[in-house]
């Protein structure tokens, strides 16, 4: 049934009901799913103020909603009901001081303890991020994602959002978050109760398949379950606005992890910006040549309105019609781009593609790490998304000399900061016959505060290079090694090398400065020495 038809079925009764339905009070719409979930929506602002499951209040003292609450100014709520479904529409206009021209939907189906949602944002909320926050009491949920469970921490160790324990370990809402392509069902649980976010489509979010953002935060008094649709957290592309985000869903259970619900019924509701399956297309790659068997390959599609991805040997389906940039990723490193047009109801077949832009295809005298767009193979590489770099569980950042041919990769730091481990030494040997012009390539997967490498090869020193284009945001300390991949290539003359042992020093330079882990720094993808032609 179309939303326009449902609008004729307003429920205005203030009397109690038995089972599924809505009560309209002086201030709230109170919704009963008929299966044990009862929640209240404040009519003036569209925020949720109460959530009861089987009679037990789960909601905390602060309201749940978009952007920490839209407020009453310029906000209108509308209710439509039939005997199987309830839709509450919250709409703001240009007078709203939090988020202008935004439409948010709550949808409930009879007998389901699920709040389905979708959000259409014409403009970015004034808080600088588009997010849904569920604010629950903490006590009913002793089990929460560990990295973001702040209970027992002794205070902030960075800004007001990264916290430490007395044992020098760390927690933050930034830690333990999944990549967009891996987003699973996640939430908090307790005895006989669970609240989970089903993230739904990420087509309208920003940052690509490897972007991480906040999913949970649990403190002494509040357990928060989020759906971040965009943010300034080292986000690598502009926000997608004027499009529908979702649908997504908040699911309530007996503590067990639910399966993702079928949200296809929402196609019947005529939500603003919704594009049905029959008006979408797909992209299929015939074949991909020049691959490295050690790595998985991904295809991505992106334009100003949408983003998609799929394994390279699978169709990329459910794509809105339009012109896109096709990206092919080896691991997390983009190695090919092309233009592609997607038409409604059609599959665009792309002819076989041969990868020619993989840096690993260039012969190297030696190589530290792998060209895959990540620092995961290096010391502490996989820990940065789980904890602060000062955490005692991190191995020491100052590692000493790294010797080609004998030092293990675990001895090379995944990250360098100007004021922590600002110079890293690499030693390697050359024969007389090997003395020639070389290029030293240093790949970065993220850079903070204008950080870039500078080289000293024996007594020779490189010129300063420009910093790469990166988001103006904290990065490595907030759980991500992903920014914009960049390669700094240094042409080193034969006269800089010596027969026997050579000493390469890699230093962090920047026009900015700070102390410790907030000093300029970067994440390392790969380093190699390649003969020049």
Short mmCIF file of C-alpha atoms in Angstrom, two decimals:
data_model
loop_
_atom_site.label_atom_id
_atom_site.label_comp_id
_atom_site.label_asym_id
_atom_site.label_seq_id
_atom_site.Cartn_x
_atom_site.Cartn_y
_atom_site.Cartn_z
CA UNK A 1 0.00 0.00 0.00
CA UNK A 2 1.31 3.44 -0.94
CA UNK A 3 2.15 5.88 1.81
CA UNK A 4 -0.37 8.33 0.35
CA UNK A 5 -3.14 5.78 0.93
CA UNK A 6 -1.93 5.03 4.42
CA UNK A 7 -2.17 8.70 5.37
CA UNK A 8 -5.95 8.39 5.26
CA UNK A 9 -5.85 5.90 8.11
CA UNK A 10 -4.72 8.14 11.00
CA UNK A 11 -5.13 6.75 14.47
CA UNK A 12 -6.15 9.58 16.80
CA UNK A 13 -7.39 7.60 19.78
CA UNK A 14 -5.87 8.34 23.19
CA UNK A 15 -7.31 5.19 24.72
CA UNK A 16 -5.36 2.03 25.45
CA UNK A 17 -5.30 -0.85 23.01
CA UNK A 18 -4.56 -4.55 23.12
CA UNK A 19 -1.71 -5.59 20.84
CA UNK A 20 -0.60 -3.99 17.61
CA UNK A 21 -1.38 -0.31 17.15
CA UNK A 22 -0.62 3.29 18.02
CA UNK A 23 -1.82 5.61 20.76
CA UNK A 24 -1.64 9.34 20.08
CA UNK A 25 -1.17 11.25 23.31
CA UNK A 26 -0.61 14.92 23.98
CA UNK A 27 3.12 14.69 23.23
CA UNK A 28 3.93 11.21 21.93
CA UNK A 29 3.03 8.58 19.43
CA UNK A 30 3.31 5.31 21.35
CA UNK A 31 3.72 2.28 19.08
CA UNK A 32 3.02 -1.33 20.08
CA UNK A 33 4.32 -3.98 17.68
CA UNK A 34 2.03 -6.60 19.16
CA UNK A 35 5.06 -8.79 19.89
CA UNK A 36 6.41 -7.17 23.06
CA UNK A 37 8.10 -4.00 21.81
CA UNK A 38 6.53 -0.65 22.75
CA UNK A 39 8.26 2.65 21.94
CA UNK A 40 7.36 6.33 22.08
CA UNK A 41 8.13 9.03 19.53
CA UNK A 42 8.02 12.68 20.59
CA UNK A 43 5.68 14.42 18.16
CA UNK A 44 7.44 17.78 18.41
CA UNK A 45 10.87 16.52 17.30
CA UNK A 46 10.53 12.95 16.05
CA UNK A 47 12.95 11.59 18.70
CA UNK A 48 12.38 8.30 20.50
CA UNK A 49 12.11 8.78 24.27
CA UNK A 50 11.08 5.32 25.51
CA UNK A 51 11.69 1.73 24.40
CA UNK A 52 10.10 -1.10 26.38
CA UNK A 53 10.57 -4.77 25.59
CA UNK A 54 8.14 -7.09 27.38
CA UNK A 55 7.42 -4.31 29.86
CA UNK A 56 11.07 -3.49 30.74
CA UNK A 57 12.29 0.03 29.96
CA UNK A 58 15.52 -0.13 27.96
CA UNK A 59 15.85 3.49 26.93
CA UNK A 60 18.25 5.86 28.64
CA UNK A 61 17.56 9.43 29.79
CA UNK A 62 18.64 11.06 26.52
CA UNK A 63 16.48 10.73 23.43
CA UNK A 64 17.37 8.63 20.38
CA UNK A 65 17.29 10.14 16.93
CA UNK A 66 19.08 11.68 13.99
CA UNK A 67 21.95 14.06 14.81
CA UNK A 68 21.39 13.86 18.60
CA UNK A 69 17.81 15.10 18.10
CA UNK A 70 16.25 17.38 15.51
CA UNK A 71 14.44 19.68 17.91
CA UNK A 72 10.94 21.14 17.46
CA UNK A 73 11.72 24.19 15.31
CA UNK A 74 10.68 23.53 11.74
CA UNK A 75 9.89 19.87 12.49
CA UNK A 76 6.65 18.09 11.60
CA UNK A 77 5.66 14.50 12.38
CA UNK A 78 3.00 12.55 10.52
CA UNK A 79 1.41 9.22 11.33
CA UNK A 80 -0.17 6.65 9.03
CA UNK A 81 -1.51 3.26 10.05
CA UNK A 82 -3.28 0.24 8.72
CA UNK A 83 -3.98 -3.11 10.34
CA UNK A 84 -0.52 -4.49 9.41
CA UNK A 85 1.82 -1.52 9.31
CA UNK A 86 2.68 1.79 10.97
CA UNK A 87 4.69 4.62 9.40
CA UNK A 88 5.83 7.72 11.27
CA UNK A 89 7.34 10.39 9.04
CA UNK A 90 9.50 13.13 10.56
CA UNK A 91 10.21 16.08 8.26
CA UNK A 92 12.15 19.29 8.82
CA UNK A 93 12.14 22.47 6.79
CA UNK A 94 14.61 25.32 6.34
CA UNK A 95 13.76 26.73 9.79
CA UNK A 96 15.21 23.71 11.60
CA UNK A 97 18.47 24.60 13.34
CA UNK A 98 19.82 21.03 13.37
CA UNK A 99 19.15 19.57 9.94
CA UNK A 100 17.33 21.47 7.23
CA UNK A 101 15.07 19.68 4.75
CA UNK A 102 15.52 16.20 6.20
CA UNK A 103 12.98 13.38 6.17
CA UNK A 104 13.25 10.41 8.51
CA UNK A 105 10.97 7.37 8.59
CA UNK A 106 10.04 4.89 11.33
CA UNK A 107 8.26 1.79 10.02
CA UNK A 108 6.80 -1.04 12.08
CA UNK A 109 5.13 -4.25 10.92
CA UNK A 110 2.64 -6.15 13.01
CA UNK A 111 4.24 -8.90 15.08
CA UNK A 112 7.85 -7.83 14.46
CA UNK A 113 10.05 -6.35 17.18
CA UNK A 114 11.90 -4.27 14.62
CA UNK A 115 12.00 -0.54 13.93
CA UNK A 116 12.73 -0.11 10.24
CA UNK A 117 14.15 3.29 9.31
CA UNK A 118 15.29 5.35 6.33
CA UNK A 119 16.66 8.88 6.11
CA UNK A 120 16.59 11.37 3.25
CA UNK A 121 18.91 14.33 3.79
CA UNK A 122 18.94 17.30 1.40
CA UNK A 123 21.69 19.00 3.43
CA UNK A 124 24.33 17.87 5.90
CA UNK A 125 23.15 18.26 9.51
CA UNK A 126 24.83 21.14 11.32
CA UNK A 127 26.72 18.74 13.59
CA UNK A 128 28.77 17.78 10.52
CA UNK A 129 27.69 14.16 10.32
CA UNK A 130 24.58 12.17 9.42
CA UNK A 131 23.98 9.53 12.08
CA UNK A 132 21.27 7.64 13.91
CA UNK A 133 21.94 7.13 17.63
CA UNK A 134 20.04 4.66 19.81
CA UNK A 135 20.56 5.64 23.47
CA UNK A 136 19.85 2.75 25.82
CA UNK A 137 20.50 2.17 29.49
CA UNK A 138 23.84 0.54 30.11
CA UNK A 139 22.95 -1.84 32.96
CA UNK A 140 20.70 -4.21 30.96
CA UNK A 141 23.53 -4.76 28.45
CA UNK A 142 26.66 -6.19 30.10
CA UNK A 143 27.80 -7.56 26.74
CA UNK A 144 28.87 -4.98 24.18
CA UNK A 145 31.56 -4.83 21.49
CA UNK A 146 34.76 -4.81 23.52
CA UNK A 147 36.72 -2.13 21.69
CA UNK A 148 34.01 0.49 22.31
CA UNK A 149 32.99 -0.57 25.85
CA UNK A 150 34.23 2.26 28.05
CA UNK A 151 33.04 0.91 31.39
CA UNK A 152 35.87 0.93 33.90
CA UNK A 153 38.09 3.38 32.02
CA UNK A 154 39.93 5.95 34.10
CA UNK A 155 39.74 8.97 31.79
CA UNK A 156 40.46 10.37 28.34
CA UNK A 157 43.90 9.85 26.82
CA UNK A 158 43.21 11.72 23.56
CA UNK A 159 40.70 14.49 23.04
CA UNK A 160 37.44 13.57 24.79
CA UNK A 161 36.73 10.39 22.85
CA UNK A 162 39.63 7.96 23.43
CA UNK A 163 39.87 6.47 26.92
CA UNK A 164 42.35 4.45 28.92
CA UNK A 165 42.36 1.88 31.70
CA UNK A 166 44.70 1.77 34.66
CA UNK A 167 46.56 -1.08 32.93
CA UNK A 168 47.39 1.28 30.00
CA UNK A 169 45.02 -0.37 27.55
CA UNK A 170 42.55 1.75 25.59
CA UNK A 171 38.96 1.88 24.37
CA UNK A 172 37.00 4.20 22.10
CA UNK A 173 33.90 4.36 19.94
CA UNK A 174 36.43 4.41 17.09
CA UNK A 175 37.86 0.97 17.87
CA UNK A 176 36.70 -2.38 16.57
CA UNK A 177 34.56 -0.96 13.78
CA UNK A 178 34.07 -2.91 10.58
CA UNK A 179 34.83 -1.83 7.04
CA UNK A 180 31.75 -0.72 5.09
CA UNK A 181 31.97 -3.79 2.87
CA UNK A 182 31.98 -6.05 5.94
CA UNK A 183 29.23 -4.38 7.97
CA UNK A 184 27.42 -7.11 9.85
CA UNK A 185 24.61 -7.14 12.36
CA UNK A 186 26.00 -5.68 15.57
CA UNK A 187 24.60 -4.58 18.90
CA UNK A 188 24.48 -5.03 22.67
CA UNK A 189 23.04 -7.89 24.72
CA UNK A 190 22.05 -8.86 28.23
CA UNK A 191 19.99 -11.46 30.02
CA UNK A 192 17.05 -12.17 27.73
CA UNK A 193 17.53 -9.03 25.63
CA UNK A 194 19.47 -7.84 22.61
CA UNK A 195 19.37 -4.69 20.51
CA UNK A 196 21.03 -4.88 17.10
CA UNK A 197 21.59 -2.56 14.15
CA UNK A 198 21.11 -3.93 10.65
CA UNK A 199 22.95 -1.39 8.51
CA UNK A 200 21.24 -2.04 5.20
CA UNK A 201 22.39 -0.48 1.97
CA UNK A 202 25.51 1.70 2.07
CA UNK A 203 24.92 3.08 -1.40
CA UNK A 204 24.31 6.61 -0.10
CA UNK A 205 27.14 6.66 2.45
CA UNK A 206 30.59 8.04 1.64
CA UNK A 207 34.12 6.69 1.85
CA UNK A 208 34.06 3.52 -0.23
CA UNK A 209 34.24 -0.16 0.68
CA UNK A 210 37.10 0.10 3.20
CA UNK A 211 35.80 3.04 5.22
CA UNK A 212 35.22 2.51 8.95
CA UNK A 213 32.92 4.51 11.17
CA UNK A 214 31.39 4.35 14.64
CA UNK A 215 29.05 1.44 15.40
CA UNK A 216 28.78 1.34 19.21
CA UNK A 217 29.74 3.11 22.40
CA UNK A 218 28.91 1.81 25.87
CA UNK A 219 29.56 3.80 29.03
CA UNK A 220 28.60 3.55 32.68
CA UNK A 221 25.12 4.96 32.02
CA UNK A 222 24.44 4.59 28.30
CA UNK A 223 24.73 1.89 25.66
CA UNK A 224 24.66 3.50 22.24
CA UNK A 225 23.93 1.68 18.99
CA UNK A 226 24.69 3.77 15.89
CA UNK A 227 24.18 3.89 12.19
CA UNK A 228 26.66 6.43 10.81
CA UNK A 229 25.71 7.38 7.27
CA UNK A 230 28.49 9.92 6.85
CA UNK A 231 30.95 11.80 9.06
CA UNK A 232 34.19 13.73 9.06
CA UNK A 233 36.13 10.77 10.48
CA UNK A 234 38.87 10.65 7.84
CA UNK A 235 36.23 10.37 5.15
CA UNK A 236 37.83 10.38 1.71
CA UNK A 237 35.02 11.69 -0.50
CA UNK A 238 32.19 14.25 -0.35
CA UNK A 239 28.93 13.42 1.38
CA UNK A 240 26.13 12.05 -0.75
CA UNK A 241 23.09 14.24 -0.18
CA UNK A 242 19.68 14.54 -1.75
CA UNK A 243 19.41 10.73 -1.70
CA UNK A 244 17.79 8.16 0.58
CA UNK A 245 20.02 6.47 3.17
CA UNK A 246 18.80 2.98 3.97
CA UNK A 247 16.54 1.32 4.68
CA UNK A 248 18.17 0.11 7.88
CA UNK A 249 16.70 -1.50 10.97
CA UNK A 250 16.91 -1.67 14.76
CA UNK A 251 16.08 -5.23 15.83
CA UNK A 252 15.12 -6.36 19.35
CA UNK A 253 15.62 -9.98 20.41
CA UNK A 254 15.93 -12.29 23.40
CA UNK A 255 19.69 -11.81 23.23
CA UNK A 256 20.38 -13.94 20.18
CA UNK A 257 21.83 -12.35 17.05
CA UNK A 258 19.05 -12.04 14.47
CA UNK A 259 19.18 -12.67 10.78
CA UNK A 260 18.90 -9.58 8.61
CA UNK A 261 15.20 -8.97 7.95
CA UNK A 262 13.77 -8.79 4.46
CA UNK A 263 13.24 -5.09 3.79
CA UNK A 264 11.89 -5.41 0.26
CA UNK A 265 8.36 -4.55 1.47
CA UNK A 266 9.53 -0.94 1.88
CA UNK A 267 9.36 -0.58 -1.90
CA UNK A 268 5.57 -0.28 -1.47
CA UNK A 269 5.74 2.76 0.81
CA UNK A 270 6.73 5.43 -1.69
CA UNK A 271 9.52 6.79 0.52
CA UNK A 272 11.26 9.91 -0.73
CA UNK A 273 14.22 8.92 -2.92
CA UNK A 274 13.52 5.17 -2.85
CA UNK A 275 14.56 3.36 -6.05
CA UNK A 276 12.92 -0.02 -6.53
CA UNK A 277 14.75 -3.14 -7.69
CA UNK A 278 13.17 -3.12 -11.15
CA UNK A 279 14.60 0.36 -11.79
CA UNK A 280 18.18 -0.73 -11.08
CA UNK A 281 20.85 -2.43 -13.13
CA UNK A 282 24.07 -4.37 -12.66
CA UNK A 283 27.65 -4.60 -13.90
CA UNK A 284 29.50 -7.80 -14.74
CA UNK A 285 33.18 -8.12 -15.60
CA UNK A 286 33.93 -10.78 -18.21
CA UNK A 287 37.42 -11.53 -16.90
CA UNK A 288 40.29 -9.95 -15.01
CA UNK A 289 43.86 -10.65 -16.10
CA UNK A 290 47.21 -9.72 -14.59
CA UNK A 291 46.09 -10.62 -11.07
CA UNK A 292 48.24 -11.61 -8.13
CA UNK A 293 46.96 -14.95 -6.82
CA UNK A 294 47.83 -13.95 -3.23
CA UNK A 295 45.18 -11.26 -3.20
CA UNK A 296 41.44 -10.87 -3.56
CA UNK A 297 40.12 -8.37 -6.10
CA UNK A 298 37.11 -6.12 -5.73
CA UNK A 299 35.20 -3.97 -8.19
CA UNK A 300 33.70 -0.71 -7.03
CA UNK A 301 31.36 1.77 -8.63
CA UNK A 302 30.97 5.36 -7.52
CA UNK A 303 29.53 8.71 -8.54
CA UNK A 304 28.26 11.71 -6.61
CA UNK A 305 25.01 9.94 -5.68
CA UNK A 306 25.92 6.31 -4.97
CA UNK A 307 28.61 3.72 -4.31
CA UNK A 308 28.66 -0.07 -4.76
CA UNK A 309 31.10 -2.94 -4.66
CA UNK A 310 31.34 -6.68 -5.25
CA UNK A 311 33.96 -9.38 -5.64
CA UNK A 312 35.55 -9.08 -9.06
CA UNK A 313 34.19 -12.44 -10.20
CA UNK A 314 30.62 -11.59 -9.16
CA UNK A 315 28.04 -9.17 -10.61
CA UNK A 316 27.73 -5.80 -8.91
CA UNK A 317 23.95 -5.70 -8.59
CA UNK A 318 21.24 -3.32 -7.40
CA UNK A 319 22.91 -0.28 -8.97
CA UNK A 320 20.93 2.89 -9.62
CA UNK A 321 21.08 4.01 -13.26
CA UNK A 322 23.79 6.50 -14.11
CA UNK A 323 27.37 7.11 -15.13
CA UNK A 324 29.97 5.71 -12.75
CA UNK A 325 33.68 5.39 -12.24
CA UNK A 326 34.67 1.75 -12.09
CA UNK A 327 37.47 0.97 -9.64
CA UNK A 328 39.32 -2.33 -9.39
CA UNK A 329 41.06 -2.99 -6.09
CA UNK A 330 43.84 -5.45 -5.33
CA UNK A 331 43.28 -5.88 -1.62
CA UNK A 332 42.63 -2.23 -0.79
CA UNK A 333 44.83 -0.71 -3.50
CA UNK A 334 43.15 0.69 -6.59
CA UNK A 335 44.92 -0.71 -9.65
CA UNK A 336 42.51 0.16 -12.47
CA UNK A 337 39.78 2.70 -13.28
CA UNK A 338 37.35 3.07 -16.15
CA UNK A 339 34.03 4.71 -16.99
CA UNK A 340 30.83 2.67 -17.06
CA UNK A 341 27.15 3.42 -17.65
CA UNK A 342 24.43 1.50 -15.84
CA UNK A 343 20.89 1.29 -17.23
CA UNK A 344 17.71 0.25 -15.45
CA UNK A 345 16.83 -3.41 -15.88
CA UNK A 346 20.04 -4.22 -17.74
CA UNK A 347 23.37 -5.87 -17.00
CA UNK A 348 26.35 -3.99 -18.37
CA UNK A 349 28.98 -6.51 -19.47
CA UNK A 350 32.51 -5.16 -19.32
CA UNK A 351 35.09 -6.74 -21.65
CA UNK A 352 38.06 -8.46 -20.04
CA UNK A 353 40.44 -6.09 -18.26
CA UNK A 354 44.18 -6.55 -17.82
CA UNK A 355 45.73 -4.96 -14.75
CA UNK A 356 48.69 -2.74 -15.70
CA UNK A 357 48.82 -0.23 -12.82
CA UNK A 358 49.87 -2.56 -10.02
CA UNK A 359 53.15 -1.22 -8.56
CA UNK A 360 54.15 -4.80 -7.75
CA UNK A 361 54.46 -5.46 -11.48
CA UNK A 362 57.61 -3.32 -11.52
CA UNK A 363 60.76 -5.32 -10.82
CA UNK A 364 62.41 -4.34 -7.54
CA UNK A 365 65.84 -5.09 -6.15
CA UNK A 366 64.16 -5.38 -2.77
CA UNK A 367 60.69 -4.75 -1.40
CA UNK A 368 59.46 -4.28 2.17
CA UNK A 369 55.86 -5.39 2.45
CA UNK A 370 53.34 -5.82 -0.32
CA UNK A 371 51.50 -3.38 -2.57
CA UNK A 372 47.99 -4.04 -1.31
CA UNK A 373 46.85 -0.67 0.06
CA UNK A 374 47.27 -1.66 3.72
CA UNK A 375 49.98 -1.76 6.43
CA UNK A 376 48.62 -5.00 7.86
CA UNK A 377 51.76 -7.08 7.26
CA UNK A 378 53.96 -4.74 9.33
CA UNK A 379 54.51 -4.36 13.08
CA UNK A 380 51.22 -3.44 14.79
CA UNK A 381 49.55 -3.13 11.39
CA UNK A 382 46.38 -4.96 12.37
CA UNK A 383 46.07 -3.46 15.85
CA UNK A 384 45.47 0.17 14.97
CA UNK A 385 41.78 -0.42 14.22
CA UNK A 386 41.38 -2.05 17.64
CA UNK A 387 43.30 0.25 20.01
CA UNK A 388 45.19 3.50 20.44
CA UNK A 389 48.83 3.45 19.29
CA UNK A 390 49.92 4.16 22.91
CA UNK A 391 48.19 0.98 24.12
CA UNK A 392 50.56 -1.40 25.94
CA UNK A 393 49.38 -4.21 23.69
CA UNK A 394 51.15 -2.51 20.79
CA UNK A 395 54.73 -3.65 20.21
CA UNK A 396 57.39 -0.94 20.53
CA UNK A 397 57.26 1.59 17.74
CA UNK A 398 61.02 2.28 17.73
CA UNK A 399 62.33 -0.89 16.13
CA UNK A 400 65.98 -0.22 15.30
CA UNK A 401 67.63 -0.84 11.97
CA UNK A 402 65.79 -2.96 9.42
CA UNK A 403 68.16 -5.09 7.34
CA UNK A 404 67.01 -6.31 3.94
CA UNK A 405 67.22 -10.08 3.71
CA UNK A 406 67.43 -10.82 7.43
CA UNK A 407 64.90 -8.68 9.34
CA UNK A 408 61.32 -10.03 9.51
CA UNK A 409 58.44 -7.78 8.41
CA UNK A 410 57.25 -7.72 12.02
CA UNK A 411 60.31 -5.55 12.76
CA UNK A 412 59.19 -2.81 10.39
CA UNK A 413 56.68 -0.33 11.87
CA UNK A 414 53.35 -0.02 10.11
CA UNK A 415 53.15 3.65 11.06
CA UNK A 416 55.57 6.52 11.54
CA UNK A 417 54.99 9.69 13.55
CA UNK A 418 57.32 12.68 13.58
CA UNK A 419 57.61 12.72 17.38
CA UNK A 420 57.45 8.98 18.07
CA UNK A 421 59.52 6.99 15.56
CA UNK A 422 60.24 9.80 13.14
CA UNK A 423 63.27 8.19 11.45
CA UNK A 424 63.47 4.58 10.32
CA UNK A 425 66.75 3.11 9.07
CA UNK A 426 66.94 0.47 6.34
CA UNK A 427 70.24 -1.24 5.52
CA UNK A 428 70.98 -3.20 2.37
CA UNK A 429 74.00 -4.31 0.38
CA UNK A 430 74.95 -3.63 -3.24
CA UNK A 431 77.63 -5.15 -5.40
CA UNK A 432 79.75 -3.00 -7.70
CA UNK A 433 77.64 -4.21 -10.65
CA UNK A 434 74.47 -3.04 -8.93
CA UNK A 435 75.54 0.59 -8.58
CA UNK A 436 73.17 2.58 -10.78
CA UNK A 437 70.24 5.01 -10.65
CA UNK A 438 67.31 3.75 -8.60
CA UNK A 439 63.86 4.85 -7.57
CA UNK A 440 62.75 4.44 -3.97
CA UNK A 441 58.97 4.18 -3.80
CA UNK A 442 57.07 4.59 -0.54
CA UNK A 443 53.35 3.86 -0.63
CA UNK A 444 51.09 5.32 2.04
CA UNK A 445 47.55 4.25 2.87
CA UNK A 446 46.88 7.28 5.09
CA UNK A 447 48.61 10.49 6.11
CA UNK A 448 47.83 12.89 8.95
CA UNK A 449 48.73 16.59 9.31
CA UNK A 450 50.60 16.85 6.02
CA UNK A 451 53.03 14.04 6.84
CA UNK A 452 55.17 12.64 4.04
CA UNK A 453 58.51 10.85 3.86
CA UNK A 454 61.92 12.30 3.14
CA UNK A 455 64.99 10.19 2.33
CA UNK A 456 68.65 10.23 3.15
CA UNK A 457 70.65 7.64 1.19
CA UNK A 458 74.09 7.49 2.78
CA UNK A 459 75.24 11.14 2.45
CA UNK A 460 72.62 12.08 -0.18
CA UNK A 461 69.35 13.74 0.88
CA UNK A 462 66.17 14.00 -1.18
CA UNK A 463 64.28 17.17 -1.87
CA UNK A 464 61.04 17.82 0.00
CA UNK A 465 57.97 16.48 -1.75
CA UNK A 466 54.44 17.84 -1.59
CA UNK A 467 52.07 16.18 0.82
CA UNK A 468 49.36 13.98 -0.69
CA UNK A 469 45.68 14.93 -0.76
CA UNK A 470 44.15 13.59 2.45
CA UNK A 471 41.09 14.29 4.64
CA UNK A 472 41.67 16.99 7.26
CA UNK A 473 41.00 14.69 10.19
CA UNK A 474 42.64 12.55 12.80
CA UNK A 475 43.15 9.15 11.27
CA UNK A 476 45.60 6.63 12.69
CA UNK A 477 44.61 7.35 16.30
CA UNK A 478 40.89 6.88 15.59
CA UNK A 479 41.08 3.34 14.34
CA UNK A 480 41.78 3.63 10.64
CA UNK A 481 44.76 3.16 8.34
CA UNK A 482 42.66 4.27 5.37
CA UNK A 483 42.93 7.64 3.71
CA UNK A 484 43.82 8.23 0.08
CA UNK A 485 46.47 5.83 -1.15
CA UNK A 486 49.52 7.77 -2.33
CA UNK A 487 52.96 6.83 -3.64
CA UNK A 488 56.01 9.02 -3.05
CA UNK A 489 58.70 8.20 -5.59
CA UNK A 490 62.28 9.41 -5.12
CA UNK A 491 64.84 9.35 -7.93
CA UNK A 492 68.20 8.49 -6.33
CA UNK A 493 71.36 8.90 -8.47
CA UNK A 494 73.97 6.19 -8.72
CA UNK A 495 76.45 8.47 -6.96
CA UNK A 496 74.38 8.21 -3.77
CA UNK A 497 75.09 4.47 -3.41
CA UNK A 498 78.21 2.61 -2.31
CA UNK A 499 79.51 -0.87 -2.85
CA UNK A 500 78.73 -2.90 0.26
CA UNK A 501 76.32 -1.77 2.99
CA UNK A 502 74.07 1.20 2.22
CA UNK A 503 72.06 3.11 4.80
CA UNK A 504 68.63 4.50 3.92
CA UNK A 505 66.95 6.78 6.46
CA UNK A 506 63.23 7.48 6.07
CA UNK A 507 62.04 10.50 8.04
CA UNK A 508 58.64 12.11 8.58
CA UNK A 509 58.40 15.74 7.45
CA UNK A 510 55.52 18.19 7.55
CA UNK A 511 54.80 21.87 7.78
CA UNK A 512 52.85 21.17 10.95
CA UNK A 513 53.87 19.87 14.34
CA UNK A 514 52.47 18.41 17.54
CA UNK A 515 53.62 15.96 20.16
CA UNK A 516 53.39 12.20 20.41
CA UNK A 517 50.81 10.33 18.37
CA UNK A 518 49.11 13.55 17.31
CA UNK A 519 52.28 14.67 15.55
CA UNK A 520 52.27 14.30 11.74
CA UNK A 521 52.32 10.65 10.76
CA UNK A 522 51.40 8.15 8.09
CA UNK A 523 50.52 4.51 7.47
CA UNK A 524 52.89 2.56 5.19
CA UNK A 525 51.68 0.31 2.41
CA UNK A 526 54.97 -0.77 0.84
CA UNK A 527 58.56 0.38 0.24
CA UNK A 528 60.80 -0.79 -2.57
CA UNK A 529 63.99 -0.04 -4.50
CA UNK A 530 63.53 -0.26 -8.28
CA UNK A 531 66.22 0.08 -10.97
CA UNK A 532 65.59 3.01 -13.27
CA UNK A 533 65.41 2.30 -16.95
#
